[in-house]
mmCIF file of C-alpha atoms and ligand atoms in Angstrom:
data_model
loop_
_atom_site.group_PDB
_atom_site.id
_atom_site.type_symbol
_atom_site.label_atom_id
_atom_site.label_comp_id
_atom_site.label_asym_id
_atom_site.label_seq_id
_atom_site.Cartn_x
_atom_site.Cartn_y
_atom_site.Cartn_z
ATOM 1 C CA MET A 1 0.000 0.000 0.000
ATOM 2 C CA LEU A 2 0.976 3.640 -0.406
ATOM 3 C CA ARG A 3 1.803 4.215 3.245
ATOM 4 C CA GLU A 4 4.301 1.353 3.368
ATOM 5 C CA LYS A 5 5.740 2.343 -0.004
ATOM 6 C CA LEU A 6 6.300 5.891 1.222
ATOM 7 C CA ILE A 7 7.873 4.823 4.529
ATOM 8 C CA ARG A 8 10.261 2.578 2.609
ATOM 9 C CA GLU A 9 11.165 5.433 0.267
ATOM 10 C CA ILE A 10 11.878 7.823 3.176
ATOM 11 C CA LYS A 11 13.957 5.233 5.059
ATOM 12 C CA LEU A 12 15.970 4.596 1.907
ATOM 13 C CA ASN A 13 16.474 8.109 0.545
ATOM 14 C CA GLY A 14 15.590 10.486 3.393
ATOM 15 C CA PRO A 15 12.723 13.023 3.657
ATOM 16 C CA ILE A 16 10.740 13.474 0.433
ATOM 17 C CA SER A 17 9.591 16.738 -1.091
ATOM 18 C CA LEU A 18 5.947 17.719 -0.842
ATOM 19 C CA ALA A 19 5.732 17.545 -4.655
ATOM 20 C CA ASN A 20 6.861 13.926 -4.698
ATOM 21 C CA PHE A 21 4.436 13.172 -1.897
ATOM 22 C CA MET A 22 1.514 14.660 -3.883
ATOM 23 C CA GLN A 23 2.582 12.925 -7.073
ATOM 24 C CA PHE A 24 2.723 9.677 -5.168
ATOM 25 C CA CYS A 25 -0.695 10.037 -3.518
ATOM 26 C CA LEU A 26 -2.488 11.325 -6.621
ATOM 27 C CA LEU A 27 -0.912 9.450 -9.505
ATOM 28 C CA ASP A 28 0.914 6.346 -8.266
ATOM 29 C CA LYS A 29 0.131 3.851 -10.998
ATOM 30 C CA ASP A 30 -1.308 1.235 -8.640
ATOM 31 C CA HIS A 31 -2.721 3.156 -5.695
ATOM 32 C CA GLY A 32 -2.902 6.816 -6.791
ATOM 33 C CA TYR A 33 -6.075 8.755 -6.114
ATOM 34 C CA TYR A 34 -6.918 9.639 -9.730
ATOM 35 C CA GLN A 35 -6.121 6.106 -10.879
ATOM 36 C CA LYS A 36 -8.713 4.362 -8.813
ATOM 37 C CA GLN A 37 -11.236 6.532 -7.036
ATOM 38 C CA ASN A 38 -14.268 8.159 -8.551
ATOM 39 C CA PRO A 39 -13.571 11.622 -7.201
ATOM 40 C CA PHE A 40 -16.278 13.649 -8.883
ATOM 41 C CA GLY A 41 -19.837 14.574 -8.047
ATOM 42 C CA LYS A 42 -22.082 14.048 -5.059
ATOM 43 C CA SER A 43 -20.982 10.480 -4.466
ATOM 44 C CA GLY A 44 -17.292 11.393 -4.909
ATOM 45 C CA ASP A 45 -15.068 13.668 -2.856
ATOM 46 C CA PHE A 46 -15.612 17.031 -4.504
ATOM 47 C CA ILE A 47 -17.818 18.723 -7.040
ATOM 48 C CA THR A 48 -16.527 21.016 -9.771
ATOM 49 C CA ALA A 49 -18.190 23.856 -11.682
ATOM 50 C CA PRO A 50 -19.195 21.860 -14.792
ATOM 51 C CA GLU A 51 -21.159 19.514 -12.546
ATOM 52 C CA ILE A 52 -22.772 22.255 -10.529
ATOM 53 C CA SER A 53 -24.387 23.852 -13.558
ATOM 54 C CA GLN A 54 -24.410 23.200 -17.302
ATOM 55 C CA ILE A 55 -24.299 26.984 -17.752
ATOM 56 C CA PHE A 56 -20.597 27.007 -16.866
ATOM 57 C CA ALA A 57 -19.510 25.058 -19.954
ATOM 58 C CA GLU A 58 -22.200 26.604 -22.170
ATOM 59 C CA LEU A 59 -20.838 30.091 -21.540
ATOM 60 C CA ILE A 60 -17.271 28.903 -22.083
ATOM 61 C CA ALA A 61 -18.397 27.493 -25.445
ATOM 62 C CA LEU A 62 -19.947 30.829 -26.460
ATOM 63 C CA PHE A 63 -16.732 32.559 -25.445
ATOM 64 C CA ALA A 64 -14.679 30.047 -27.471
ATOM 65 C CA VAL A 65 -16.837 30.456 -30.591
ATOM 66 C CA TYR A 66 -16.408 34.213 -30.362
ATOM 67 C CA GLU A 67 -12.675 34.052 -29.703
ATOM 68 C CA CYS A 68 -12.099 31.534 -32.511
ATOM 69 C CA GLU A 69 -13.725 33.793 -35.087
ATOM 70 C CA GLU A 70 -10.255 34.525 -36.461
ATOM 71 C CA PHE A 71 -9.812 30.788 -37.188
ATOM 72 C CA ARG A 72 -12.903 30.787 -39.443
ATOM 73 C CA SER A 73 -10.920 30.338 -42.633
ATOM 74 C CA LEU A 74 -8.822 27.480 -41.232
ATOM 75 C CA PRO A 75 -9.718 23.848 -41.941
ATOM 76 C CA GLU A 76 -9.298 22.692 -38.349
ATOM 77 C CA ILE A 77 -9.548 23.950 -34.764
ATOM 78 C CA GLN A 78 -8.253 21.844 -31.889
ATOM 79 C CA ILE A 79 -10.094 21.870 -28.594
ATOM 80 C CA VAL A 80 -7.541 20.999 -25.949
ATOM 81 C CA GLU A 81 -8.546 20.225 -22.378
ATOM 82 C CA LEU A 82 -6.068 19.673 -19.564
ATOM 83 C CA GLY A 83 -7.361 17.237 -16.931
ATOM 84 C CA PRO A 84 -10.912 16.725 -18.279
ATOM 85 C CA GLY A 85 -12.015 14.649 -15.235
ATOM 86 C CA ASN A 86 -15.218 12.821 -16.178
ATOM 87 C CA GLY A 87 -15.690 14.882 -19.350
ATOM 88 C CA ALA A 88 -18.640 16.927 -18.036
ATOM 89 C CA LEU A 89 -17.237 20.283 -19.170
ATOM 90 C CA LEU A 90 -16.590 19.223 -22.771
ATOM 91 C CA PHE A 91 -19.944 17.454 -22.964
ATOM 92 C CA ASP A 92 -21.897 20.672 -22.335
ATOM 93 C CA PHE A 93 -19.339 22.707 -24.289
ATOM 94 C CA LEU A 94 -19.862 20.554 -27.390
ATOM 95 C CA ARG A 95 -23.663 20.586 -27.070
ATOM 96 C CA THR A 96 -23.503 24.373 -27.333
ATOM 97 C CA ALA A 97 -20.792 24.300 -30.007
ATOM 98 C CA GLN A 98 -23.079 22.191 -32.212
ATOM 99 C CA LYS A 99 -25.306 25.244 -32.609
ATOM 100 C CA PHE A 100 -22.471 26.881 -34.580
ATOM 101 C CA PRO A 101 -21.876 24.479 -37.495
ATOM 102 C CA TRP A 102 -18.959 26.457 -38.989
ATOM 103 C CA PHE A 103 -17.153 26.040 -35.641
ATOM 104 C CA PHE A 104 -18.247 22.545 -34.661
ATOM 105 C CA SER A 105 -17.399 21.058 -38.065
ATOM 106 C CA LYS A 106 -13.724 22.043 -37.627
ATOM 107 C CA LEU A 107 -13.230 20.526 -34.165
ATOM 108 C CA SER A 108 -11.028 17.703 -32.948
ATOM 109 C CA LEU A 109 -10.532 16.904 -29.240
ATOM 110 C CA HIS A 110 -7.112 16.705 -27.599
ATOM 111 C CA LEU A 111 -7.203 15.620 -23.981
ATOM 112 C CA VAL A 112 -4.213 15.781 -21.651
ATOM 113 C CA GLU A 113 -4.942 13.205 -18.958
ATOM 114 C CA ALA A 114 -2.650 11.217 -16.671
ATOM 115 C CA SER A 115 -5.205 8.704 -15.413
ATOM 116 C CA THR A 116 -5.917 5.696 -17.628
ATOM 117 C CA ARG A 117 -9.198 5.125 -15.834
ATOM 118 C CA LEU A 118 -10.390 8.675 -16.495
ATOM 119 C CA ARG A 119 -9.257 8.474 -20.147
ATOM 120 C CA LYS A 120 -11.747 5.651 -20.685
ATOM 121 C CA ILE A 121 -14.534 7.587 -18.956
ATOM 122 C CA GLN A 122 -13.829 10.679 -21.112
ATOM 123 C CA GLN A 123 -13.782 8.647 -24.318
ATOM 124 C CA GLU A 124 -17.111 7.060 -23.451
ATOM 125 C CA LYS A 125 -18.804 10.292 -22.377
ATOM 126 C CA LEU A 126 -17.812 12.209 -25.539
ATOM 127 C CA LYS A 127 -17.991 9.524 -28.206
ATOM 128 C CA ASP A 128 -21.483 10.401 -29.509
ATOM 129 C CA PHE A 129 -20.323 13.770 -30.813
ATOM 130 C CA GLY A 130 -18.499 11.892 -33.551
ATOM 131 C CA LEU A 131 -15.305 13.918 -33.192
ATOM 132 C CA GLU A 132 -11.783 12.581 -33.230
ATOM 133 C CA ILE A 133 -10.572 12.157 -29.608
ATOM 134 C CA LEU A 134 -6.864 11.899 -28.848
ATOM 135 C CA HIS A 135 -5.220 11.528 -25.432
ATOM 136 C CA TYR A 136 -1.801 12.752 -24.310
ATOM 137 C CA GLY A 137 0.185 12.458 -21.097
ATOM 138 C CA ASP A 138 1.996 15.736 -21.582
ATOM 139 C CA PRO A 139 1.081 19.096 -23.212
ATOM 140 C CA ASN A 140 4.455 18.915 -25.004
ATOM 141 C CA ASP A 141 3.018 16.207 -27.247
ATOM 142 C CA LEU A 142 0.045 18.232 -28.529
ATOM 143 C CA PRO A 143 0.029 18.744 -32.326
ATOM 144 C CA LYS A 144 1.243 22.304 -33.015
ATOM 145 C CA LYS A 145 -1.979 23.677 -34.521
ATOM 146 C CA PRO A 146 -4.371 26.519 -33.634
ATOM 147 C CA SER A 147 -6.225 25.506 -30.499
ATOM 148 C CA PHE A 148 -8.638 26.679 -27.885
ATOM 149 C CA ILE A 149 -7.245 25.332 -24.624
ATOM 150 C CA ILE A 150 -9.292 24.840 -21.455
ATOM 151 C CA ALA A 151 -8.006 23.958 -17.992
ATOM 152 C CA ASN A 152 -10.570 23.884 -15.189
ATOM 153 C CA GLU A 153 -9.337 22.745 -11.780
ATOM 154 C CA PHE A 154 -6.274 21.209 -13.420
ATOM 155 C CA PHE A 155 -3.456 23.296 -11.955
ATOM 156 C CA ASP A 156 -4.685 22.875 -8.371
ATOM 157 C CA ALA A 157 -3.963 19.155 -8.685
ATOM 158 C CA LEU A 158 -0.338 19.641 -9.723
ATOM 159 C CA PRO A 159 2.286 18.923 -7.047
ATOM 160 C CA ILE A 160 3.731 21.848 -5.102
ATOM 161 C CA LEU A 161 6.832 22.542 -3.047
ATOM 162 C CA GLN A 162 6.646 24.504 0.205
ATOM 163 C CA PHE A 163 9.324 26.800 1.584
ATOM 164 C CA GLU A 164 9.271 28.292 5.087
ATOM 165 C CA PHE A 165 10.982 31.482 6.206
ATOM 166 C CA LYS A 166 12.768 30.993 9.518
ATOM 167 C CA GLY A 167 15.602 33.024 11.071
ATOM 168 C CA ASN A 168 16.135 34.889 7.801
ATOM 169 C CA ILE A 169 16.493 31.744 5.690
ATOM 170 C CA TRP A 170 14.020 30.055 3.348
ATOM 171 C CA PHE A 171 13.973 26.324 4.143
ATOM 172 C CA GLU A 172 12.298 23.592 2.137
ATOM 173 C CA ARG A 173 9.507 21.773 4.019
ATOM 174 C CA LYS A 174 9.909 18.080 3.338
ATOM 175 C CA ILE A 175 8.201 15.034 4.762
ATOM 176 C CA ASP A 176 9.967 12.687 7.154
ATOM 177 C CA PHE A 177 8.823 9.592 9.028
ATOM 178 C CA VAL A 178 9.643 9.837 12.742
ATOM 179 C CA ASP A 179 8.354 7.828 15.747
ATOM 180 C CA GLY A 180 5.781 6.042 13.650
ATOM 181 C CA GLU A 181 4.290 9.080 11.928
ATOM 182 C CA PHE A 182 4.779 11.380 8.947
ATOM 183 C CA ARG A 183 6.010 14.842 9.886
ATOM 184 C CA PHE A 184 7.198 17.972 8.156
ATOM 185 C CA CYS A 185 10.856 18.868 8.582
ATOM 186 C CA LEU A 186 12.839 21.909 7.398
ATOM 187 C CA LEU A 187 15.899 21.490 5.216
ATOM 188 C CA ASN A 188 18.227 24.057 3.749
ATOM 189 C CA THR A 189 18.165 22.932 0.122
ATOM 190 C CA ALA A 190 19.631 24.442 -3.046
ATOM 191 C CA LYS A 191 16.142 24.083 -4.526
ATOM 192 C CA ALA A 192 14.732 26.472 -1.921
ATOM 193 C CA GLN A 193 17.356 29.103 -2.713
ATOM 194 C CA ASN A 194 16.809 28.759 -6.487
ATOM 195 C CA TYR A 195 13.047 29.224 -6.366
ATOM 196 C CA VAL A 196 13.262 32.104 -3.897
ATOM 197 C CA GLU A 197 15.881 33.791 -6.076
ATOM 198 C CA LYS A 198 13.778 33.428 -9.204
ATOM 199 C CA PHE A 199 10.292 34.179 -7.934
ATOM 200 C CA LEU A 200 10.373 36.223 -4.723
ATOM 201 C CA ASP A 201 10.890 39.939 -4.333
ATOM 202 C CA LYS A 202 14.059 40.565 -2.318
ATOM 203 C CA ASN A 203 12.804 43.925 -1.074
ATOM 204 C CA ILE A 204 9.954 42.519 1.004
ATOM 205 C CA ALA A 205 10.493 41.900 4.714
ATOM 206 C CA TYR A 206 9.014 38.423 5.072
ATOM 207 C CA LYS A 207 7.467 37.498 8.406
ATOM 208 C CA GLU A 208 8.886 34.635 10.441
ATOM 209 C CA GLY A 209 6.932 31.486 9.507
ATOM 210 C CA SER A 210 5.885 32.729 6.038
ATOM 211 C CA ILE A 211 5.170 29.897 3.643
ATOM 212 C CA PHE A 212 5.903 30.171 -0.066
ATOM 213 C CA GLU A 213 4.256 27.516 -2.230
ATOM 214 C CA VAL A 214 5.366 26.894 -5.775
ATOM 215 C CA SER A 215 4.525 24.181 -8.269
ATOM 216 C CA PRO A 216 7.385 23.145 -10.594
ATOM 217 C CA ALA A 217 4.893 21.225 -12.752
ATOM 218 C CA THR A 218 2.729 24.342 -13.086
ATOM 219 C CA ILE A 219 5.745 26.411 -14.099
ATOM 220 C CA SER A 220 6.734 23.920 -16.759
ATOM 221 C CA ASN A 221 3.167 23.428 -18.050
ATOM 222 C CA VAL A 222 2.470 27.160 -18.280
ATOM 223 C CA SER A 223 5.806 27.734 -20.039
ATOM 224 C CA VAL A 224 5.029 24.981 -22.535
ATOM 225 C CA LEU A 225 1.512 26.353 -23.078
ATOM 226 C CA SER A 226 2.806 29.891 -23.529
ATOM 227 C CA ASP A 227 5.250 28.777 -26.221
ATOM 228 C CA PHE A 228 2.490 26.728 -27.837
ATOM 229 C CA ILE A 229 0.171 29.760 -27.879
ATOM 230 C CA LEU A 230 2.849 31.952 -29.451
ATOM 231 C CA GLU A 231 3.768 29.411 -32.076
ATOM 232 C CA THR A 232 0.234 28.424 -33.107
ATOM 233 C CA LYS A 233 -1.697 31.628 -32.271
ATOM 234 C CA SER A 234 -3.791 29.598 -29.850
ATOM 235 C CA LYS A 235 -5.722 30.758 -26.785
ATOM 236 C CA ALA A 236 -5.936 29.319 -23.288
ATOM 237 C CA LEU A 237 -8.619 29.689 -20.639
ATOM 238 C CA ILE A 238 -7.394 28.701 -17.187
ATOM 239 C CA ILE A 239 -9.900 28.548 -14.342
ATOM 240 C CA ASP A 240 -9.036 27.494 -10.847
ATOM 241 C CA TYR A 241 -9.336 28.350 -7.212
ATOM 242 C CA GLY A 242 -6.414 30.510 -6.321
ATOM 243 C CA TYR A 243 -5.093 33.993 -5.681
ATOM 244 C CA GLY A 244 -3.729 36.929 -7.634
ATOM 245 C CA GLU A 245 -1.549 38.094 -4.754
ATOM 246 C CA ARG A 246 0.433 35.900 -2.401
ATOM 247 C CA ASP A 247 -0.220 36.043 1.304
ATOM 248 C CA PHE A 248 2.415 33.471 2.269
ATOM 249 C CA LYS A 249 0.158 31.012 4.085
ATOM 250 C CA PRO A 250 -0.016 27.278 3.373
ATOM 251 C CA THR A 251 -2.971 26.293 1.165
ATOM 252 C CA ILE A 252 -2.446 22.578 0.596
ATOM 253 C CA GLN A 253 -5.484 20.547 1.583
ATOM 254 C CA ALA A 254 -6.822 17.023 1.427
ATOM 255 C CA LEU A 255 -10.507 16.414 0.733
ATOM 256 C CA LYS A 256 -12.468 13.213 1.191
ATOM 257 C CA ASP A 257 -16.264 12.785 1.078
ATOM 258 C CA HIS A 258 -16.651 16.575 0.674
ATOM 259 C CA LYS A 259 -14.816 17.166 3.993
ATOM 260 C CA TYR A 260 -11.285 18.243 4.905
ATOM 261 C CA HIS A 261 -9.078 15.272 5.700
ATOM 262 C CA PRO A 262 -5.698 15.073 7.496
ATOM 263 C CA LEU A 263 -2.935 15.262 4.862
ATOM 264 C CA PHE A 264 -1.126 12.164 6.071
ATOM 265 C CA ALA A 265 -4.135 9.898 6.641
ATOM 266 C CA ASP A 266 -5.496 7.358 4.123
ATOM 267 C CA LEU A 267 -2.895 8.075 1.456
ATOM 268 C CA GLY A 268 -4.296 7.755 -2.056
ATOM 269 C CA GLN A 269 -7.890 7.928 -0.876
ATOM 270 C CA ALA A 270 -8.243 11.686 -0.477
ATOM 271 C CA ASP A 271 -7.849 14.367 -3.126
ATOM 272 C CA ILE A 272 -4.916 16.694 -2.456
ATOM 273 C CA THR A 273 -4.855 20.169 -3.963
ATOM 274 C CA ALA A 274 -3.324 23.586 -3.369
ATOM 275 C CA LEU A 275 -4.557 27.031 -4.370
ATOM 276 C CA VAL A 276 -3.127 28.184 -7.688
ATOM 277 C CA ASP A 277 -0.693 31.093 -7.578
ATOM 278 C CA PHE A 278 -2.042 33.189 -10.473
ATOM 279 C CA SER A 279 0.649 35.830 -9.952
ATOM 280 C CA LEU A 280 3.185 33.207 -11.006
ATOM 281 C CA LEU A 281 1.150 32.183 -14.073
ATOM 282 C CA GLN A 282 0.888 35.826 -15.083
ATOM 283 C CA GLN A 283 4.617 36.371 -14.534
ATOM 284 C CA ILE A 284 5.430 33.510 -16.925
ATOM 285 C CA ALA A 285 2.895 34.658 -19.552
ATOM 286 C CA ASN A 286 4.132 38.253 -19.310
ATOM 287 C CA GLU A 287 7.729 37.165 -19.782
ATOM 288 C CA LYS A 288 6.607 35.498 -23.031
ATOM 289 C CA ASN A 289 4.760 38.673 -24.069
ATOM 290 C CA LEU A 290 1.323 37.052 -24.244
ATOM 291 C CA ALA A 291 -1.875 39.073 -23.933
ATOM 292 C CA VAL A 292 -3.194 38.400 -20.431
ATOM 293 C CA ILE A 293 -6.664 38.914 -19.001
ATOM 294 C CA PHE A 294 -7.184 38.113 -15.336
ATOM 295 C CA THR A 295 -10.506 38.300 -13.527
ATOM 296 C CA SER A 296 -12.681 36.430 -11.025
ATOM 297 C CA GLN A 297 -14.951 33.570 -12.074
ATOM 298 C CA GLY A 298 -17.962 35.605 -10.951
ATOM 299 C CA ASN A 299 -17.055 38.541 -13.205
ATOM 300 C CA PHE A 300 -16.188 36.286 -16.095
ATOM 301 C CA LEU A 301 -19.460 34.339 -16.097
ATOM 302 C CA ASN A 302 -21.597 37.400 -15.446
ATOM 303 C CA SER A 303 -19.988 39.283 -18.307
ATOM 304 C CA LEU A 304 -20.744 36.365 -20.630
ATOM 305 C CA GLY A 305 -24.460 36.623 -19.863
ATOM 306 C CA LEU A 306 -25.093 34.157 -17.055
ATOM 307 C CA GLU A 307 -28.264 36.011 -16.009
ATOM 308 C CA GLU A 308 -29.735 35.753 -19.507
ATOM 309 C CA ARG A 309 -29.004 32.059 -19.677
ATOM 310 C CA VAL A 310 -30.640 31.486 -16.285
ATOM 311 C CA LYS A 311 -33.755 33.282 -17.560
ATOM 312 C CA MET A 312 -33.902 31.093 -20.650
ATOM 313 C CA LEU A 313 -33.450 27.868 -18.723
ATOM 314 C CA THR A 314 -35.996 28.702 -16.022
ATOM 315 C CA LYS A 315 -38.722 29.759 -18.459
ATOM 316 C CA ASN A 316 -41.846 27.580 -18.172
ATOM 317 C CA GLN A 317 -40.221 25.357 -15.563
ATOM 318 C CA PRO A 318 -41.904 24.332 -12.311
ATOM 319 C CA GLU A 319 -40.854 26.416 -9.332
ATOM 320 C CA ASN A 320 -38.596 23.816 -7.711
ATOM 321 C CA ILE A 321 -36.603 23.435 -10.946
ATOM 322 C CA GLN A 322 -36.362 27.209 -11.295
ATOM 323 C CA THR A 323 -34.960 27.452 -7.785
ATOM 324 C CA GLN A 324 -32.473 24.693 -8.479
ATOM 325 C CA ILE A 325 -31.215 26.365 -11.676
ATOM 326 C CA LYS A 326 -30.913 29.751 -9.972
ATOM 327 C CA ASN A 327 -29.148 28.335 -6.926
ATOM 328 C CA SER A 328 -26.554 26.450 -8.899
ATOM 329 C CA ALA A 329 -25.832 29.476 -11.103
ATOM 330 C CA ALA A 330 -25.472 31.583 -7.962
ATOM 331 C CA ARG A 331 -23.061 29.048 -6.517
ATOM 332 C CA LEU A 332 -20.709 29.670 -9.469
ATOM 333 C CA THR A 333 -20.778 33.463 -9.232
ATOM 334 C CA ASP A 334 -21.676 34.423 -5.670
ATOM 335 C CA SER A 335 -18.751 36.137 -3.935
ATOM 336 C CA LYS A 336 -19.272 33.998 -0.826
ATOM 337 C CA GLN A 337 -19.257 30.798 -2.861
ATOM 338 C CA MET A 338 -17.118 30.230 -5.988
ATOM 339 C CA GLY A 339 -17.381 33.712 -7.497
ATOM 340 C CA GLU A 340 -14.284 35.277 -5.969
ATOM 341 C CA ILE A 341 -12.085 32.409 -4.819
ATOM 342 C CA PHE A 342 -12.067 31.032 -8.377
ATOM 343 C CA GLN A 343 -10.012 33.026 -10.866
ATOM 344 C CA VAL A 344 -9.925 33.148 -14.638
ATOM 345 C CA LEU A 345 -6.782 33.721 -16.661
ATOM 346 C CA TYR A 346 -7.086 34.093 -20.415
ATOM 347 C CA LEU A 347 -3.926 33.934 -22.491
ATOM 348 C CA SER A 348 -3.662 34.682 -26.184
HETATM 349 N N1 SAH B 401 -11.502 19.539 -15.196
HETATM 350 C C1 SAH B 401 -12.315 18.594 -14.482
HETATM 351 C C2 SAH B 401 -11.546 17.746 -13.460
HETATM 352 C C3 SAH B 401 -10.580 18.371 -12.537
HETATM 353 S S1 SAH B 401 -9.757 17.195 -11.506
HETATM 354 C C4 SAH B 401 -13.494 19.291 -13.856
HETATM 355 O O1 SAH B 401 -13.558 20.504 -13.882
HETATM 356 O O2 SAH B 401 -14.392 18.620 -13.349
HETATM 357 C C5 SAH B 401 -8.124 17.139 -12.141
HETATM 358 C C6 SAH B 401 -7.952 16.389 -13.441
HETATM 359 O O3 SAH B 401 -6.582 16.493 -13.852
HETATM 360 C C7 SAH B 401 -8.235 14.899 -13.401
HETATM 361 O O4 SAH B 401 -8.765 14.515 -14.655
HETATM 362 C C8 SAH B 401 -6.841 14.306 -13.177
HETATM 363 O O5 SAH B 401 -6.741 12.948 -13.519
HETATM 364 C C9 SAH B 401 -6.020 15.187 -14.069
HETATM 365 N N2 SAH B 401 -4.599 15.275 -13.709
HETATM 366 C C10 SAH B 401 -4.076 15.471 -12.475
HETATM 367 N N3 SAH B 401 -2.733 15.581 -12.543
HETATM 368 C C11 SAH B 401 -2.393 15.447 -13.852
HETATM 369 C C12 SAH B 401 -1.160 15.473 -14.560
HETATM 370 N N4 SAH B 401 -0.011 15.642 -13.927
HETATM 371 N N5 SAH B 401 -1.189 15.324 -15.903
HETATM 372 C C13 SAH B 401 -2.364 15.145 -16.563
HETATM 373 N N6 SAH B 401 -3.571 15.122 -15.931
HETATM 374 C C14 SAH B 401 -3.587 15.251 -14.596
#
């Protein structure tokens, strides 16, 4: 089991980084969370926007059709999704896209997915649209053609490192196994100094105990995507829970059965995520000179006409259905629910 595997690894090679720990728990090929659990929906561990309301993906489709207008004369447009989960987002996206035959007729689907189990589920869910569906393990392998790229709650699942500021030094927080339990320990690693050097402002007086989280996988994926966008004139819509400004607190969390779960308990059976550092994503995109739009999920969906869509869907419906449609739309945009904690970054 994962616990024994991890203890063995630590005994053999010393404390492991938080990123390796996450990678292990989420994607271990035998016992990893995404390989075997059914994480999504009411019966799973968490529920994501596409499953809360169909309006989420419908509005993204309208946005994509509009933004892809400049591809009208091209023979093909790739829809790329990173981490499509159970395929719910693309399902509603494509239903809406079908209403625009010029657009729909050019589409092929390119799904970046690490889990073999989820690949099968995605294939099955989307097969009736009759589009070509290709899977990849790595965005580097995507065909270099004009694409509309979507990533919803993908980056929050990518492994992070944590650094802690103590006595004027940034230490790496790694995981050790001591007296029969997993524990964080602080190590002065070259990695810590490199990341701090590259990404943190030297002129800020950091408070004792500040935590800086950074995801190497996010950095590499966003760099790859940025180059891809430049080379192919593509566009990327990244939506995730996260922040535009760092406040140097830890955000890693484990979730099981819709409740918070201790990080070191039941390895491989709880989802582990961290808030996405959108300031870092923007820094990378800016360095590549991409056009960057950054806003909250609430603003984004409202500006695309969420209210109008709610009106259309509730028309002639019994009252309980009306309430249900309105409540789920509100859950996506309300500032106390997903409206402000979820951010949207659009790169082109
Ligand atoms: N976008 C979906 C699911 C989000 S869950 C939704 O909104 O409902 C995260 C998804 O990313 C899962 O499909 C998971 O298997 C996939 N994933 C996680 N880490 C990955 C990695 N390193 N490479 C590719 N896919 C990954």
